[in-house]
Amino acid sequence: MTTLTEENYLKAIYHLTKDKDTVLVNELSRMLGVKMPSVNSMMKKFMEKDWVHFQSYKPIVVTPEGKKRAALVVRKHRLTEMFLVEKMGFAWDEVHEIAEEIEHINSEAFFEKIDHLLNFPKADPHGSPIPDKEGRVPHFNYIRLTELNNGEKGIFSALSEAPVELLNHLDTIALSLGALVEVLHVEPFDGSTTLKYAARTHILSKVVCERLLVERIS
């Protein structure tokens, strides 16, 4: 059984090693807001569990078992968020903090039941992939909105980051997941994009566009 603190470390490792197998002590320190000696101490415990290979002053190497354990923590969080939205009527900007609490329930059966009730979703309310019960992460062929050229279209499918401020902004302009979007114009000076969707147009900043992930329509 993993502790709450261990699960928080595992979740941080997941987010820091999406496309690689190593993470730095100072990266974990910054993300978790803890001192580096505390990270070193936890990594020694993780090494005993065969979740990482760790030597002082060298990058932490995450083992396949460590990757799986990290993905399973994220699975619990994202399933919880989806349940809160789909079954309890919460908005997508209300669920993160609640899921932070529920994700630490140590009951595989509890989360398998949620998975079943939701009909085994592949993504959470923000479009992020939900790992399966074996820790396998679905792959989605999404690109950043900034990669679309003038006249190209895509389906708004996910967010690379989902801070509450961004979610609120998207609600304000009525842009939601699943929307068909078309790039009408990209301003050369600052990268702002005029976007058409749902019979309306809106100018989005480059900062926002970089966080919107779309499935390109060829």
PDB file of C-alpha atoms in Angstrom:
ATOM      1  CA  MET A   1       0.000   0.000   0.000  1.00  0.00           C
ATOM      2  CA  THR A   2       1.377   3.381  -0.970  1.00  0.00           C
ATOM      3  CA  THR A   3       1.204   6.417   1.292  1.00  0.00           C
ATOM      4  CA  LEU A   4      -0.284   9.784   0.345  1.00  0.00           C
ATOM      5  CA  THR A   5       3.188  11.313   0.140  1.00  0.00           C
ATOM      6  CA  GLU A   6       4.471   8.494  -2.057  1.00  0.00           C
ATOM      7  CA  GLU A   7       1.522   8.930  -4.400  1.00  0.00           C
ATOM      8  CA  ASN A   8       2.189  12.660  -4.690  1.00  0.00           C
ATOM      9  CA  TYR A   9       5.780  11.890  -5.666  1.00  0.00           C
ATOM     10  CA  LEU A  10       4.615   9.291  -8.172  1.00  0.00           C
ATOM     11  CA  LYS A  11       2.172  11.725  -9.748  1.00  0.00           C
ATOM     12  CA  ALA A  12       4.907  14.346 -10.049  1.00  0.00           C
ATOM     13  CA  ILE A  13       7.173  11.760 -11.687  1.00  0.00           C
ATOM     14  CA  TYR A  14       4.409  10.950 -14.190  1.00  0.00           C
ATOM     15  CA  HIS A  15       4.066  14.562 -15.263  1.00  0.00           C
ATOM     16  CA  LEU A  16       7.822  15.118 -15.464  1.00  0.00           C
ATOM     17  CA  THR A  17       8.605  11.965 -17.465  1.00  0.00           C
ATOM     18  CA  LYS A  18       5.903  11.881 -20.134  1.00  0.00           C
ATOM     19  CA  ASP A  19       8.382  11.416 -22.985  1.00  0.00           C
ATOM     20  CA  LYS A  20      11.442  10.214 -21.096  1.00  0.00           C
ATOM     21  CA  ASP A  21      12.558   7.847 -18.348  1.00  0.00           C
ATOM     22  CA  THR A  22      14.594  10.228 -16.196  1.00  0.00           C
ATOM     23  CA  VAL A  23      13.837  13.106 -13.863  1.00  0.00           C
ATOM     24  CA  LEU A  24      16.075  15.435 -11.862  1.00  0.00           C
ATOM     25  CA  VAL A  25      15.973  15.845  -8.100  1.00  0.00           C
ATOM     26  CA  ASN A  26      15.581  19.612  -8.433  1.00  0.00           C
ATOM     27  CA  GLU A  27      12.628  19.146 -10.820  1.00  0.00           C
ATOM     28  CA  LEU A  28      10.778  17.085  -8.223  1.00  0.00           C
ATOM     29  CA  SER A  29      11.793  19.548  -5.526  1.00  0.00           C
ATOM     30  CA  ARG A  30      10.287  22.465  -7.445  1.00  0.00           C
ATOM     31  CA  MET A  31       7.097  20.682  -8.478  1.00  0.00           C
ATOM     32  CA  LEU A  32       6.351  19.346  -5.001  1.00  0.00           C
ATOM     33  CA  GLY A  33       7.612  22.355  -3.050  1.00  0.00           C
ATOM     34  CA  VAL A  34       9.937  20.259  -0.892  1.00  0.00           C
ATOM     35  CA  LYS A  35      13.655  20.448  -0.198  1.00  0.00           C
ATOM     36  CA  MET A  36      16.082  18.349  -2.212  1.00  0.00           C
ATOM     37  CA  PRO A  37      17.230  16.252   0.796  1.00  0.00           C
ATOM     38  CA  SER A  38      13.591  15.182   1.208  1.00  0.00           C
ATOM     39  CA  VAL A  39      13.497  14.119  -2.445  1.00  0.00           C
ATOM     40  CA  ASN A  40      16.744  12.180  -2.007  1.00  0.00           C
ATOM     41  CA  SER A  41      15.295  10.382   1.003  1.00  0.00           C
ATOM     42  CA  MET A  42      12.104   9.437  -0.846  1.00  0.00           C
ATOM     43  CA  MET A  43      14.016   8.244  -3.912  1.00  0.00           C
ATOM     44  CA  LYS A  44      16.004   5.874  -1.706  1.00  0.00           C
ATOM     45  CA  LYS A  45      12.690   4.393  -0.554  1.00  0.00           C
ATOM     46  CA  PHE A  46      11.501   4.189  -4.149  1.00  0.00           C
ATOM     47  CA  MET A  47      14.706   2.389  -5.104  1.00  0.00           C
ATOM     48  CA  GLU A  48      13.979  -0.257  -2.460  1.00  0.00           C
ATOM     49  CA  LYS A  49      10.587  -0.788  -4.130  1.00  0.00           C
ATOM     50  CA  ASP A  50      12.247  -1.013  -7.578  1.00  0.00           C
ATOM     51  CA  TRP A  51      10.405   2.083  -8.790  1.00  0.00           C
ATOM     52  CA  VAL A  52      13.570   4.027  -9.622  1.00  0.00           C
ATOM     53  CA  HIS A  53      17.326   3.675  -9.991  1.00  0.00           C
ATOM     54  CA  PHE A  54      18.942   6.436  -7.985  1.00  0.00           C
ATOM     55  CA  GLN A  55      22.475   7.682  -7.365  1.00  0.00           C
ATOM     56  CA  SER A  56      23.307  11.000  -5.753  1.00  0.00           C
ATOM     57  CA  TYR A  57      24.017  13.848  -8.199  1.00  0.00           C
ATOM     58  CA  LYS A  58      22.722  11.832 -11.153  1.00  0.00           C
ATOM     59  CA  PRO A  59      19.342  11.839 -12.917  1.00  0.00           C
ATOM     60  CA  ILE A  60      16.724   9.560 -11.393  1.00  0.00           C
ATOM     61  CA  VAL A  61      15.899   6.690 -13.754  1.00  0.00           C
ATOM     62  CA  VAL A  62      12.281   5.567 -13.499  1.00  0.00           C
ATOM     63  CA  THR A  63      11.807   1.810 -13.905  1.00  0.00           C
ATOM     64  CA  PRO A  64       8.909   0.248 -15.845  1.00  0.00           C
ATOM     65  CA  GLU A  65       7.310  -0.639 -12.509  1.00  0.00           C
ATOM     66  CA  GLY A  66       7.750   2.955 -11.350  1.00  0.00           C
ATOM     67  CA  LYS A  67       6.136   4.219 -14.549  1.00  0.00           C
ATOM     68  CA  LYS A  68       3.203   1.872 -13.988  1.00  0.00           C
ATOM     69  CA  ARG A  69       2.752   2.929 -10.370  1.00  0.00           C
ATOM     70  CA  ALA A  70       2.835   6.599 -11.363  1.00  0.00           C
ATOM     71  CA  ALA A  71       0.275   6.044 -14.119  1.00  0.00           C
ATOM     72  CA  LEU A  72      -2.064   4.270 -11.705  1.00  0.00           C
ATOM     73  CA  VAL A  73      -2.095   7.287  -9.388  1.00  0.00           C
ATOM     74  CA  VAL A  74      -2.928   9.548 -12.323  1.00  0.00           C
ATOM     75  CA  ARG A  75      -5.615   7.055 -13.374  1.00  0.00           C
ATOM     76  CA  LYS A  76      -7.356   7.463 -10.018  1.00  0.00           C
ATOM     77  CA  HIS A  77      -7.231  11.254 -10.268  1.00  0.00           C
ATOM     78  CA  ARG A  78      -8.564  11.442 -13.803  1.00  0.00           C
ATOM     79  CA  LEU A  79     -11.287   8.847 -13.278  1.00  0.00           C
ATOM     80  CA  THR A  80     -12.428  10.834 -10.262  1.00  0.00           C
ATOM     81  CA  GLU A  81     -12.554  14.065 -12.256  1.00  0.00           C
ATOM     82  CA  MET A  82     -14.588  12.361 -14.966  1.00  0.00           C
ATOM     83  CA  PHE A  83     -17.002  10.894 -12.415  1.00  0.00           C
ATOM     84  CA  LEU A  84     -17.499  14.279 -10.769  1.00  0.00           C
ATOM     85  CA  VAL A  85     -18.363  15.863 -14.114  1.00  0.00           C
ATOM     86  CA  GLU A  86     -20.375  13.075 -15.732  1.00  0.00           C
ATOM     87  CA  LYS A  87     -22.268  11.687 -12.739  1.00  0.00           C
ATOM     88  CA  MET A  88     -22.370  14.522 -10.206  1.00  0.00           C
ATOM     89  CA  GLY A  89     -22.726  17.570 -12.425  1.00  0.00           C
ATOM     90  CA  PHE A  90     -19.574  19.430 -11.442  1.00  0.00           C
ATOM     91  CA  ALA A  91     -18.041  21.812 -13.963  1.00  0.00           C
ATOM     92  CA  TRP A  92     -14.620  21.033 -15.425  1.00  0.00           C
ATOM     93  CA  ASP A  93     -13.046  23.857 -13.414  1.00  0.00           C
ATOM     94  CA  GLU A  94     -14.387  22.535 -10.085  1.00  0.00           C
ATOM     95  CA  VAL A  95     -13.031  19.000  -9.971  1.00  0.00           C
ATOM     96  CA  HIS A  96      -9.253  19.150  -9.574  1.00  0.00           C
ATOM     97  CA  GLU A  97      -9.062  19.901  -5.854  1.00  0.00           C
ATOM     98  CA  ILE A  98     -11.762  17.353  -5.015  1.00  0.00           C
ATOM     99  CA  ALA A  99      -9.965  14.692  -7.057  1.00  0.00           C
ATOM    100  CA  GLU A 100      -6.743  15.535  -5.201  1.00  0.00           C
ATOM    101  CA  GLU A 101      -8.411  14.203  -2.057  1.00  0.00           C
ATOM    102  CA  ILE A 102     -10.274  11.207  -3.482  1.00  0.00           C
ATOM    103  CA  GLU A 103      -7.319   9.898  -5.522  1.00  0.00           C
ATOM    104  CA  HIS A 104      -5.607   8.685  -2.352  1.00  0.00           C
ATOM    105  CA  ILE A 105      -8.290   6.128  -1.514  1.00  0.00           C
ATOM    106  CA  ASN A 106      -6.460   2.799  -1.464  1.00  0.00           C
ATOM    107  CA  SER A 107      -9.149   0.644  -3.064  1.00  0.00           C
ATOM    108  CA  GLU A 108      -8.620  -0.724  -6.550  1.00  0.00           C
ATOM    109  CA  ALA A 109     -12.202  -2.017  -6.559  1.00  0.00           C
ATOM    110  CA  PHE A 110     -13.528   1.496  -5.876  1.00  0.00           C
ATOM    111  CA  PHE A 111     -11.871   2.969  -8.952  1.00  0.00           C
ATOM    112  CA  GLU A 112     -12.673  -0.054 -11.120  1.00  0.00           C
ATOM    113  CA  LYS A 113     -16.338   0.514 -10.217  1.00  0.00           C
ATOM    114  CA  ILE A 114     -16.055   4.165 -11.248  1.00  0.00           C
ATOM    115  CA  ASP A 115     -14.414   3.075 -14.501  1.00  0.00           C
ATOM    116  CA  HIS A 116     -17.282   0.662 -15.175  1.00  0.00           C
ATOM    117  CA  LEU A 117     -19.975   3.235 -14.337  1.00  0.00           C
ATOM    118  CA  LEU A 118     -18.378   5.661 -16.790  1.00  0.00           C
ATOM    119  CA  ASN A 119     -18.153   2.958 -19.490  1.00  0.00           C
ATOM    120  CA  PHE A 120     -14.339   2.942 -19.454  1.00  0.00           C
ATOM    121  CA  PRO A 121     -13.506   6.471 -20.637  1.00  0.00           C
ATOM    122  CA  LYS A 122     -10.228   7.096 -22.445  1.00  0.00           C
ATOM    123  CA  ALA A 123      -9.895  10.740 -21.382  1.00  0.00           C
ATOM    124  CA  ASP A 124     -10.768  13.009 -18.461  1.00  0.00           C
ATOM    125  CA  PRO A 125     -12.880  16.215 -18.645  1.00  0.00           C
ATOM    126  CA  HIS A 126      -9.849  18.153 -19.887  1.00  0.00           C
ATOM    127  CA  GLY A 127      -9.037  15.626 -22.612  1.00  0.00           C
ATOM    128  CA  SER A 128      -6.041  14.104 -20.811  1.00  0.00           C
ATOM    129  CA  PRO A 129      -5.621  10.334 -21.316  1.00  0.00           C
ATOM    130  CA  ILE A 130      -6.769   8.023 -18.534  1.00  0.00           C
ATOM    131  CA  PRO A 131      -4.353   5.112 -17.981  1.00  0.00           C
ATOM    132  CA  ASP A 132      -5.982   1.688 -17.840  1.00  0.00           C
ATOM    133  CA  LYS A 133      -5.787  -0.593 -14.800  1.00  0.00           C
ATOM    134  CA  GLU A 134      -2.460  -1.981 -16.047  1.00  0.00           C
ATOM    135  CA  GLY A 135      -0.976   1.503 -16.228  1.00  0.00           C
ATOM    136  CA  ARG A 136      -1.055   1.693 -20.022  1.00  0.00           C
ATOM    137  CA  VAL A 137      -1.664   5.222 -21.274  1.00  0.00           C
ATOM    138  CA  PRO A 138      -3.800   5.804 -24.410  1.00  0.00           C
ATOM    139  CA  HIS A 139      -2.029   7.734 -27.153  1.00  0.00           C
ATOM    140  CA  PHE A 140      -3.842  10.560 -28.887  1.00  0.00           C
ATOM    141  CA  ASN A 141      -2.511  12.117 -32.070  1.00  0.00           C
ATOM    142  CA  TYR A 142      -3.077  15.720 -31.038  1.00  0.00           C
ATOM    143  CA  ILE A 143      -1.124  18.840 -31.952  1.00  0.00           C
ATOM    144  CA  ARG A 144      -1.060  22.325 -30.479  1.00  0.00           C
ATOM    145  CA  LEU A 145      -3.477  24.787 -32.031  1.00  0.00           C
ATOM    146  CA  THR A 146      -0.457  26.921 -32.911  1.00  0.00           C
ATOM    147  CA  GLU A 147       0.608  24.222 -35.393  1.00  0.00           C
ATOM    148  CA  LEU A 148      -2.454  24.808 -37.582  1.00  0.00           C
ATOM    149  CA  ASN A 149      -1.979  27.170 -40.504  1.00  0.00           C
ATOM    150  CA  ASN A 150      -4.428  29.720 -41.862  1.00  0.00           C
ATOM    151  CA  GLY A 151      -7.498  27.942 -43.244  1.00  0.00           C
ATOM    152  CA  GLU A 152      -6.800  24.637 -41.470  1.00  0.00           C
ATOM    153  CA  LYS A 153      -9.360  22.981 -39.222  1.00  0.00           C
ATOM    154  CA  GLY A 154      -9.246  20.715 -36.224  1.00  0.00           C
ATOM    155  CA  ILE A 155     -11.280  19.274 -33.375  1.00  0.00           C
ATOM    156  CA  PHE A 156     -10.518  20.876 -30.013  1.00  0.00           C
ATOM    157  CA  SER A 157      -9.761  17.722 -28.040  1.00  0.00           C
ATOM    158  CA  ALA A 158      -7.639  18.439 -24.964  1.00  0.00           C
ATOM    159  CA  LEU A 159      -5.611  20.894 -22.924  1.00  0.00           C
ATOM    160  CA  SER A 160      -1.885  20.567 -22.332  1.00  0.00           C
ATOM    161  CA  GLU A 161      -2.446  22.382 -19.035  1.00  0.00           C
ATOM    162  CA  ALA A 162      -5.732  23.104 -17.298  1.00  0.00           C
ATOM    163  CA  PRO A 163      -5.391  25.948 -14.786  1.00  0.00           C
ATOM    164  CA  VAL A 164      -8.712  27.221 -13.485  1.00  0.00           C
ATOM    165  CA  GLU A 165      -8.100  30.622 -15.075  1.00  0.00           C
ATOM    166  CA  LEU A 166      -7.840  29.050 -18.533  1.00  0.00           C
ATOM    167  CA  LEU A 167     -10.923  26.893 -17.994  1.00  0.00           C
ATOM    168  CA  ASN A 168     -12.892  29.948 -16.895  1.00  0.00           C
ATOM    169  CA  HIS A 169     -11.704  31.870 -19.951  1.00  0.00           C
ATOM    170  CA  LEU A 170     -12.793  29.085 -22.298  1.00  0.00           C
ATOM    171  CA  ASP A 171     -16.190  28.985 -20.600  1.00  0.00           C
ATOM    172  CA  THR A 172     -16.516  32.745 -21.064  1.00  0.00           C
ATOM    173  CA  ILE A 173     -15.944  32.480 -24.812  1.00  0.00           C
ATOM    174  CA  ALA A 174     -18.039  29.268 -25.067  1.00  0.00           C
ATOM    175  CA  LEU A 175     -15.206  27.137 -26.458  1.00  0.00           C
ATOM    176  CA  SER A 176     -15.518  23.547 -25.282  1.00  0.00           C
ATOM    177  CA  LEU A 177     -13.987  20.168 -26.053  1.00  0.00           C
ATOM    178  CA  GLY A 178     -15.285  18.640 -29.253  1.00  0.00           C
ATOM    179  CA  ALA A 179     -15.684  21.973 -31.028  1.00  0.00           C
ATOM    180  CA  LEU A 180     -14.733  22.180 -34.697  1.00  0.00           C
ATOM    181  CA  VAL A 181     -12.280  25.074 -34.978  1.00  0.00           C
ATOM    182  CA  GLU A 182     -10.856  26.847 -38.009  1.00  0.00           C
ATOM    183  CA  VAL A 183      -7.852  29.155 -38.025  1.00  0.00           C
ATOM    184  CA  LEU A 184      -8.817  32.285 -39.934  1.00  0.00           C
ATOM    185  CA  HIS A 185      -5.697  34.338 -39.291  1.00  0.00           C
ATOM    186  CA  VAL A 186      -2.488  34.242 -37.253  1.00  0.00           C
ATOM    187  CA  GLU A 187      -1.051  37.651 -36.391  1.00  0.00           C
ATOM    188  CA  PRO A 188       2.673  37.606 -37.324  1.00  0.00           C
ATOM    189  CA  PHE A 189       3.605  40.134 -34.629  1.00  0.00           C
ATOM    190  CA  ASP A 190       2.361  38.393 -31.491  1.00  0.00           C
ATOM    191  CA  GLY A 191       1.019  35.028 -32.676  1.00  0.00           C
ATOM    192  CA  SER A 192      -2.563  35.777 -31.668  1.00  0.00           C
ATOM    193  CA  THR A 193      -5.067  33.703 -33.635  1.00  0.00           C
ATOM    194  CA  THR A 194      -8.475  34.539 -35.026  1.00  0.00           C
ATOM    195  CA  LEU A 195     -10.450  31.346 -34.523  1.00  0.00           C
ATOM    196  CA  LYS A 196     -13.835  30.365 -35.941  1.00  0.00           C
ATOM    197  CA  TYR A 197     -16.001  27.879 -34.055  1.00  0.00           C
ATOM    198  CA  ALA A 198     -19.709  27.319 -33.460  1.00  0.00           C
ATOM    199  CA  ALA A 199     -20.727  30.124 -35.832  1.00  0.00           C
ATOM    200  CA  ARG A 200     -18.618  32.669 -33.973  1.00  0.00           C
ATOM    201  CA  THR A 201     -15.120  34.109 -34.179  1.00  0.00           C
ATOM    202  CA  HIS A 202     -12.760  35.029 -31.387  1.00  0.00           C
ATOM    203  CA  ILE A 203      -9.174  36.219 -31.125  1.00  0.00           C
ATOM    204  CA  LEU A 204      -7.063  34.058 -28.811  1.00  0.00           C
ATOM    205  CA  SER A 205      -3.617  34.934 -27.507  1.00  0.00           C
ATOM    206  CA  LYS A 206      -0.634  32.759 -28.352  1.00  0.00           C
ATOM    207  CA  VAL A 207      -0.402  31.793 -24.672  1.00  0.00           C
ATOM    208  CA  VAL A 208      -3.901  30.308 -24.836  1.00  0.00           C
ATOM    209  CA  CYS A 209      -3.427  28.696 -28.256  1.00  0.00           C
ATOM    210  CA  GLU A 210      -0.293  26.874 -27.108  1.00  0.00           C
ATOM    211  CA  ARG A 211      -2.363  25.110 -24.450  1.00  0.00           C
ATOM    212  CA  LEU A 212      -5.172  23.997 -26.750  1.00  0.00           C
ATOM    213  CA  LEU A 213      -4.656  20.571 -28.334  1.00  0.00           C
ATOM    214  CA  VAL A 214      -6.503  19.678 -31.506  1.00  0.00           C
ATOM    215  CA  GLU A 215      -6.937  16.728 -33.828  1.00  0.00           C
ATOM    216  CA  ARG A 216      -6.102  18.067 -37.274  1.00  0.00           C
ATOM    217  CA  ILE A 217      -8.719  17.493 -39.963  1.00  0.00           C
ATOM    218  CA  SER A 218      -7.012  16.754 -43.265  1.00  0.00           C
TER     219      SER A 218
END
